[in-house]
Coordinates of C-alpha atoms in Angstrom, one line a residue:
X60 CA 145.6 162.1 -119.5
X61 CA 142.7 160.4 -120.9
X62 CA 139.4 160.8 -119.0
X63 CA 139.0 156.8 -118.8
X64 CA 142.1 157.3 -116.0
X65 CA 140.1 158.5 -113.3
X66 CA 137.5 155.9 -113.9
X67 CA 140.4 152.6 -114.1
X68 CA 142.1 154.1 -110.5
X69 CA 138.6 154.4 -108.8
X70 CA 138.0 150.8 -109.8
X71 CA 141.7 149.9 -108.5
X72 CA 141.1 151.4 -105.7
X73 CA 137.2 150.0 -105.1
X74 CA 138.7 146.5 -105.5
X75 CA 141.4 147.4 -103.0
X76 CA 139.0 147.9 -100.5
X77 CA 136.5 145.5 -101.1
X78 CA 137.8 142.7 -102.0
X79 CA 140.3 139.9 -100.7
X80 CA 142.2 138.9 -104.3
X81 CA 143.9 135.2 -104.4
X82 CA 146.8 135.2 -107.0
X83 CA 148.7 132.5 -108.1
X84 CA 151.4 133.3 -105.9
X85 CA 149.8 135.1 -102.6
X86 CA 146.9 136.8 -101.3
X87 CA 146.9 140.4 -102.3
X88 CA 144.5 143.3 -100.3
X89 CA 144.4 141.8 -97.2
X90 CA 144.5 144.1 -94.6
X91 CA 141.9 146.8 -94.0
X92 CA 143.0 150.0 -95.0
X93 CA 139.8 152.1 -94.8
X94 CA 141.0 154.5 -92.2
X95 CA 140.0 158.1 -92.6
X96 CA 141.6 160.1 -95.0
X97 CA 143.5 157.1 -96.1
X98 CA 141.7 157.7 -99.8
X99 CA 141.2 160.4 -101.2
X100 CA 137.6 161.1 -102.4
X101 CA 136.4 158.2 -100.1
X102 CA 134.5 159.2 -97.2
X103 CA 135.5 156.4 -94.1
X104 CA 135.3 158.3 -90.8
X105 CA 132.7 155.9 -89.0
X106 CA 128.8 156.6 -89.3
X107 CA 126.6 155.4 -87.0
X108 CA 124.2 155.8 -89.5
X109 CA 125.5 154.6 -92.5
X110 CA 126.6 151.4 -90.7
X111 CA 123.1 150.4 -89.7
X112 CA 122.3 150.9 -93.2
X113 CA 125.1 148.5 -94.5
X114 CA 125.3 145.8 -91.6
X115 CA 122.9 142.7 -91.7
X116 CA 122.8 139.6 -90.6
X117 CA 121.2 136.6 -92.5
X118 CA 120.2 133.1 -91.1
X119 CA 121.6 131.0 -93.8
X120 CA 121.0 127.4 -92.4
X121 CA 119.9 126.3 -88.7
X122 CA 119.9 123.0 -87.3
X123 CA 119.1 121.3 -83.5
X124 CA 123.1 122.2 -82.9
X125 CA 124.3 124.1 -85.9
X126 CA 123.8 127.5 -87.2
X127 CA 125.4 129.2 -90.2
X128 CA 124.7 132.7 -90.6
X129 CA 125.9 135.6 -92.5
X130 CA 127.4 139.1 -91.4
X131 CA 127.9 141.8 -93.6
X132 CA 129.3 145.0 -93.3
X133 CA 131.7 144.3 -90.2
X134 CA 135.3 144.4 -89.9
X135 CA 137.4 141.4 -88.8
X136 CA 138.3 142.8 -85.3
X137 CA 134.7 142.4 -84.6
X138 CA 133.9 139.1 -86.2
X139 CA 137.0 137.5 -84.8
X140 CA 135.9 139.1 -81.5
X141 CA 132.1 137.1 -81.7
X142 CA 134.2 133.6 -82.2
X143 CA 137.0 133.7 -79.4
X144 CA 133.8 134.9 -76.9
X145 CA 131.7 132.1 -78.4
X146 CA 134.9 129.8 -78.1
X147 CA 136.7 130.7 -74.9
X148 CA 133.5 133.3 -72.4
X149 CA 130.1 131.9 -72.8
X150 CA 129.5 129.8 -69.6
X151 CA 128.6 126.4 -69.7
X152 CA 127.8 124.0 -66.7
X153 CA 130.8 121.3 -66.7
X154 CA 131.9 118.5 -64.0
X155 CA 134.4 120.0 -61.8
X156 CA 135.2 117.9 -58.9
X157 CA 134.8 114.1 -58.7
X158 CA 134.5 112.7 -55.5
X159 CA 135.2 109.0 -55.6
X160 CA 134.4 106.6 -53.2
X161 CA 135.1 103.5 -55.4
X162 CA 136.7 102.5 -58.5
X163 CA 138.1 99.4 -59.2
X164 CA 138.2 99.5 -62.3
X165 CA 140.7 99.9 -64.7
X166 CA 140.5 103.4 -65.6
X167 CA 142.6 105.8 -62.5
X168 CA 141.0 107.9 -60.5
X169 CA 141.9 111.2 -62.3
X170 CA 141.3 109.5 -65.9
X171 CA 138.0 108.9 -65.1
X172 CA 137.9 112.5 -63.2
X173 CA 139.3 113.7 -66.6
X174 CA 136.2 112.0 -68.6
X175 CA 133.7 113.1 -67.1
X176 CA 134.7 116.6 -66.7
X177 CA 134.4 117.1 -70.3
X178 CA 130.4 115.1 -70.8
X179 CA 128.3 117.8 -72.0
X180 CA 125.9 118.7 -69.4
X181 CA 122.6 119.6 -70.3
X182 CA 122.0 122.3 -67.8
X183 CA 121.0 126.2 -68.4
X184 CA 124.0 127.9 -67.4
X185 CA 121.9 130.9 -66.8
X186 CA 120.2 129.7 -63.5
X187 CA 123.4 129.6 -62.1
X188 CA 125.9 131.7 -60.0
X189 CA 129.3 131.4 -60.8
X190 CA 130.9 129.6 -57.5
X191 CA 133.3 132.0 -55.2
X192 CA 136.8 130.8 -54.9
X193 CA 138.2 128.3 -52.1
X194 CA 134.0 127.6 -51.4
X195 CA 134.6 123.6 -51.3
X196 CA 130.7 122.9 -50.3
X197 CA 128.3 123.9 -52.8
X198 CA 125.2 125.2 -52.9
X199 CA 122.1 124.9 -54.6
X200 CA 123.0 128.4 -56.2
X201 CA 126.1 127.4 -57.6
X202 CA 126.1 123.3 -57.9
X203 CA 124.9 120.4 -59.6
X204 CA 125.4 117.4 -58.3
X205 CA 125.8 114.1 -59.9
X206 CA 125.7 110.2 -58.9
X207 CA 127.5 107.4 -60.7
X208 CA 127.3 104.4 -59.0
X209 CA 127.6 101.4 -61.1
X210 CA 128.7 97.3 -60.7
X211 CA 129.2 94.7 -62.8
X212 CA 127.7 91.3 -62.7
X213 CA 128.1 87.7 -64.6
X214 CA 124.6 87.1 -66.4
X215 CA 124.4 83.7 -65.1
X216 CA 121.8 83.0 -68.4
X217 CA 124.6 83.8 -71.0
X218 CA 125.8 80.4 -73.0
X219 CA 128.3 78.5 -72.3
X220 CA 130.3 78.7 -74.9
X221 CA 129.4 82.8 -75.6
X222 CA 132.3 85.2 -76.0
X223 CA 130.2 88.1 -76.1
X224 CA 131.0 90.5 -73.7
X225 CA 127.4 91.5 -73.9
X226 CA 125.8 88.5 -73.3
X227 CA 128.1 87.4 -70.2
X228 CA 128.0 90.4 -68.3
X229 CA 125.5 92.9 -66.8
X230 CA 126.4 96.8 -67.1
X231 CA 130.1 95.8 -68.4
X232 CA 129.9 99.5 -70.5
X233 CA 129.5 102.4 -67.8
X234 CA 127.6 105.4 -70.0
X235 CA 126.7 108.7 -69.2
X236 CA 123.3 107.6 -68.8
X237 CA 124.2 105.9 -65.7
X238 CA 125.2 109.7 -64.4
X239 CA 121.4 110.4 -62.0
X240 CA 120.8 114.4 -61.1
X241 CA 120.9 114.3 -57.0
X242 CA 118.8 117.6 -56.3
X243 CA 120.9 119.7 -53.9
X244 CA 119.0 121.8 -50.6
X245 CA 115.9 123.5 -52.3
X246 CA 116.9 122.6 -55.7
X247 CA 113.5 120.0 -56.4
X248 CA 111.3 123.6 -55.7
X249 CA 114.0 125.9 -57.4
X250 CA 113.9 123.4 -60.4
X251 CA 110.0 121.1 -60.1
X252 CA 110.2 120.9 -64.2
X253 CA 114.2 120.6 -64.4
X254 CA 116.1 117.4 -66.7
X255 CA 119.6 117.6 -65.3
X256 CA 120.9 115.5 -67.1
X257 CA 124.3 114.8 -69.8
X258 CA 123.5 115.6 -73.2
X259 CA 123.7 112.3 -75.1
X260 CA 123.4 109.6 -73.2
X261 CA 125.4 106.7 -75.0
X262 CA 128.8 108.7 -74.1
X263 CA 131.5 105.3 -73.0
X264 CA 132.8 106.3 -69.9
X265 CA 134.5 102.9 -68.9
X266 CA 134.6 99.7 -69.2
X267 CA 133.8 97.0 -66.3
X268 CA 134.6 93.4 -65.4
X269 CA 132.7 91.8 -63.2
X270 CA 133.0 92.5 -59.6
X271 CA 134.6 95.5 -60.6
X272 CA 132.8 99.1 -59.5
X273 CA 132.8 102.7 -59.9
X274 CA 131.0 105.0 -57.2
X275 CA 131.8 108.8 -57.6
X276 CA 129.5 111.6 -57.0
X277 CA 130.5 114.9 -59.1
X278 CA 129.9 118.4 -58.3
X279 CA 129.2 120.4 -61.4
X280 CA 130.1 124.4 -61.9
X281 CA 129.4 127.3 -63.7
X282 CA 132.9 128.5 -66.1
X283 CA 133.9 129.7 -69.3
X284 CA 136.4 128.1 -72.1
X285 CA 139.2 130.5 -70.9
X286 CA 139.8 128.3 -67.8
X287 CA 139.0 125.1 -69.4
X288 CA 138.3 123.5 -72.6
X289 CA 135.7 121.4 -71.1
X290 CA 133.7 124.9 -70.3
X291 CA 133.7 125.4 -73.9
X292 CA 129.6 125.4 -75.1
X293 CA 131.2 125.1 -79.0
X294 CA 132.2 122.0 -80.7
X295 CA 133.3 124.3 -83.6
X296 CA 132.6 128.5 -84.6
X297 CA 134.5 129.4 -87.6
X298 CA 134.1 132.0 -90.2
X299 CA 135.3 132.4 -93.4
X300 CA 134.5 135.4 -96.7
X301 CA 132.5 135.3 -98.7
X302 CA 134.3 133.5 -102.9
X303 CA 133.8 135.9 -105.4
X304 CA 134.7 134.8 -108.4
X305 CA 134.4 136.6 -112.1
X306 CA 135.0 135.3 -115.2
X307 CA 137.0 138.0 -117.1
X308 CA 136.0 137.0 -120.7
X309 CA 133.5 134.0 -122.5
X310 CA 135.3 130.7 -121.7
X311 CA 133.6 128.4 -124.1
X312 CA 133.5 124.7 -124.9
X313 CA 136.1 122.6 -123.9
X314 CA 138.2 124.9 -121.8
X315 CA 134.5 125.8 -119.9
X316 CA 134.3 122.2 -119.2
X317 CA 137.5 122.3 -117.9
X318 CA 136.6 125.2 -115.8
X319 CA 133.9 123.4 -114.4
X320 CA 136.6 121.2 -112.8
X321 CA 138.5 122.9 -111.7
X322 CA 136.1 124.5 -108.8
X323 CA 134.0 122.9 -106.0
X324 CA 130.7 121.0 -107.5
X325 CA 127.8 123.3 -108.3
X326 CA 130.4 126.4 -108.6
X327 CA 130.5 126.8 -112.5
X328 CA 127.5 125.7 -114.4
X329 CA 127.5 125.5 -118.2
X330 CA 125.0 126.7 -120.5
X331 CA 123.9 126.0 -124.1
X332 CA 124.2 129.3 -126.1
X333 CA 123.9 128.9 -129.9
X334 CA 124.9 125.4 -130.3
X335 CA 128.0 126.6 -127.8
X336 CA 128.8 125.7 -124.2
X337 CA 129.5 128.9 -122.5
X338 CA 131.0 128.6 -118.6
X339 CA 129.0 131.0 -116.0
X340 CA 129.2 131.0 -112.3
X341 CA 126.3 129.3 -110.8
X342 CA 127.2 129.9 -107.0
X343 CA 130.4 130.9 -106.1
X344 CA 129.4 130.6 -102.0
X345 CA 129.9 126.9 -102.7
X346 CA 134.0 127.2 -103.3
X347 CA 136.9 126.0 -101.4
X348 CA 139.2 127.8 -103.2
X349 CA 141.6 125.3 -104.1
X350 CA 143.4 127.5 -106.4
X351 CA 143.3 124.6 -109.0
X352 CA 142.6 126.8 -112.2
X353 CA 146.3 128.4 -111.7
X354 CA 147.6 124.9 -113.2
X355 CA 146.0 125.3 -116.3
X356 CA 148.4 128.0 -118.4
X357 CA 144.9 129.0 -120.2
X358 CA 143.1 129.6 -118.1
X359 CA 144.4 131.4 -115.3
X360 CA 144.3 134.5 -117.0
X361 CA 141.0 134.7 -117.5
X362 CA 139.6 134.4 -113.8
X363 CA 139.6 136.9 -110.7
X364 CA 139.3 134.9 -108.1
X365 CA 138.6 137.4 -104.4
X366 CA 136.8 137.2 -101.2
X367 CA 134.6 140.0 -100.0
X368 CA 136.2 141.8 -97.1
X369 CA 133.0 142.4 -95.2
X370 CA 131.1 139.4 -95.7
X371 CA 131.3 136.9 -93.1
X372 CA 130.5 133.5 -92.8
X373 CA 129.9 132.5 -89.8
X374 CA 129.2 128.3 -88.9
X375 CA 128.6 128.0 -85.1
X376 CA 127.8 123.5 -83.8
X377 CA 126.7 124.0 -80.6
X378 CA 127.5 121.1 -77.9
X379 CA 124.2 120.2 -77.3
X380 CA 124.1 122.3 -73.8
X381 CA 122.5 125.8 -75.4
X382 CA 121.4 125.7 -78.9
X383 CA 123.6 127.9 -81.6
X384 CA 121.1 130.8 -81.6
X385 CA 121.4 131.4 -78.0
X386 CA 125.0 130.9 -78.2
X387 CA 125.1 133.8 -80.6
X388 CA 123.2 135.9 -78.7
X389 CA 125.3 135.6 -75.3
X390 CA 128.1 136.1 -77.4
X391 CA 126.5 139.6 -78.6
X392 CA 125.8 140.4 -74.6
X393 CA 128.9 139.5 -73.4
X394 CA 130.7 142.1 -76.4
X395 CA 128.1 144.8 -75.3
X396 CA 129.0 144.0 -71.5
X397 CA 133.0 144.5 -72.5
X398 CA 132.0 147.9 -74.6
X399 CA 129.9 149.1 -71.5
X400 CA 132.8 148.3 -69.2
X401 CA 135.1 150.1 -71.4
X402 CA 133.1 153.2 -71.6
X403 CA 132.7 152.9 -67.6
X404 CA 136.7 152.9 -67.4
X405 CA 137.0 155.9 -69.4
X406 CA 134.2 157.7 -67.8
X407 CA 136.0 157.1 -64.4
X408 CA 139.3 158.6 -65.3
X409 CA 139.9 161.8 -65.0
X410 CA 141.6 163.6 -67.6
X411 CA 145.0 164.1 -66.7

């Protein structure tokens, strides 16, 4: 055989492993096959070593309440692991029971019980205990406690002839400002610089008429997104590969304008090149991967377009309770806790 062979199967099989290939028709590659002694001439039993030399993890982008980061050199096991703990086993604080003395108004009891379970609640999770079960008092360990107590009035200045809800009534919108912090035992001393308090404060709760009333007090707990949504300390964590996208030959004038169309804004930038516009990719990060260049019969020969298998790009919008990077790091504990636990189990039983 000729001696170019060799070379044409390692960069088969390189591409195999590396990279996620979108056809016209399907996704090809897309399970990991690195297993040991799966290739031959490929060495993939795992290395501590050579893992800490290949893994990183780059802060692309943070925000107040959003974080978008990279991960490289990771499988998916483990980067799908880091969103379902960020999604469903970082604890939040979160209303659990409403006590209601009075509402009269038109939202029921466990509507309004519903509501304000799931206000974000601006509260370190990390001060708390988790509560034990059947424990109906709480304790300052364990519990915060709220206060809604709310009427509304006629504002006996408003015009005559006003329509304006705002004008002819006093609190007539019941927001989670309203919700006061009501220290439990030593909680003032446990807490003297402490803002317990809902995250944004112009969340509508309800809506009043007047002589109409709510007066609940709510007991708020320490849980995880498993047992409730509400628990949840994520609006959103996704990830998605890295777009790699080559150009297999020069694509020139019209058909690189073309190109430039077909792919997310800023993804293909033409260039000037002798009097000639000549298509490169800018930044292929930037692509959605709408497949679009398949329609055109000319072009979609001359484009690979792949994700890399071990890139990761994580976004993580926090609710507001713990900001994104902390929410990334508990995640990380919390795996390292499981691992530990593991190893614990296995330590404990005996070999049979």
């Amino acid at each position: 055989a000729p001696p170019i062979a060799p070379m044409a199967a390692r960069r088969g099989t390189d591409e195999m492993r590396d990279r996620v290939v979108l056809g016209e028709f399907g996704v090809r590659n897309v399970h990991t096959t690195d297993f040991p002694g799966n290739y031959p001439g490929y060495e993939d039993a795992w290395d501590q070593r050579r893992f800490e030399k290949a893994f990183r993890v780059d802060v692309i982008r943070e925000e107040e309440d959003t974080l978008e980061f990279d991960m490289v050199g990771i499988d998916a096991a483990i980067a799908n692991a880091f969103r379902r703990i960020l999604l469903a086993e970082v604890p939040t604080m979160a209303v659990e029971k409403v006590f209601v003395y009075n509402n009269t108004s038109i939202v029921q009891d466990e509507i309004l019980a519903h509501r304000l379970g799931l206000i974000p609640i601006r509260a370190d999770p990390r001060l708390f205990e988790y509560r034990n079960q059947g424990d109906q008092e709480g304790t300052e360990i364990d519990t915060l406690q709220f206060q809604l107590k709310i009427k509304c009035k006629r504002n006996p200045q408003a015009a005559k002839e006003s329509s304006d809800p705002d004008e002819l009534y006093f609190n007539h919108k019941v927001y989670s400002k309203h919700m006061t912090w009501v220290p439990l035992g030593n909680q003032t001393d446990l807490f003297p610089d402490a803002d317990f308090r809902p995250v944004h404060d112009d969340i509508l709760i309800a809506l009043l008429r007047p002589g109409q009333e709510i007066d609940v007090l709510m007991h708020c707990v320490k849980g995880i997104g498993k047992d409730h949504a509400k628990f949840s300390p994520v609006a959103t964590a996704s990830y998605r590969l890295l777009p790699d996208i080559t150009l297999l030959q020069p694509i020139e004038d019209e058909a690189a304008e073309t190109l430039q169309k077909c792919f997310s804004p800023g993804v293909i930038e033409i260039q000037n090149i002798n009097g000639k516009k000549v298509a490169r990719v800018a930044n292929a990060r930037l692509d959605t991967f709408s497949r679009e260049v398949f329609r055109h019969e000319g072009l979609k020969n001359l484009v690979r377009l792949a994700r890399v298998r071990n890139h990761y790009i994580f976004s993580v919008e926090s609710t507001g309770i713990l900001p994104p990077d902390v929410l990334v790091s508990e995640a990380i504990k919390i795996l390292m806790g499981k691992c530990q636990r593991f190893l614990n189990e296995l330590d404990s039983v005996s070999m049979e």
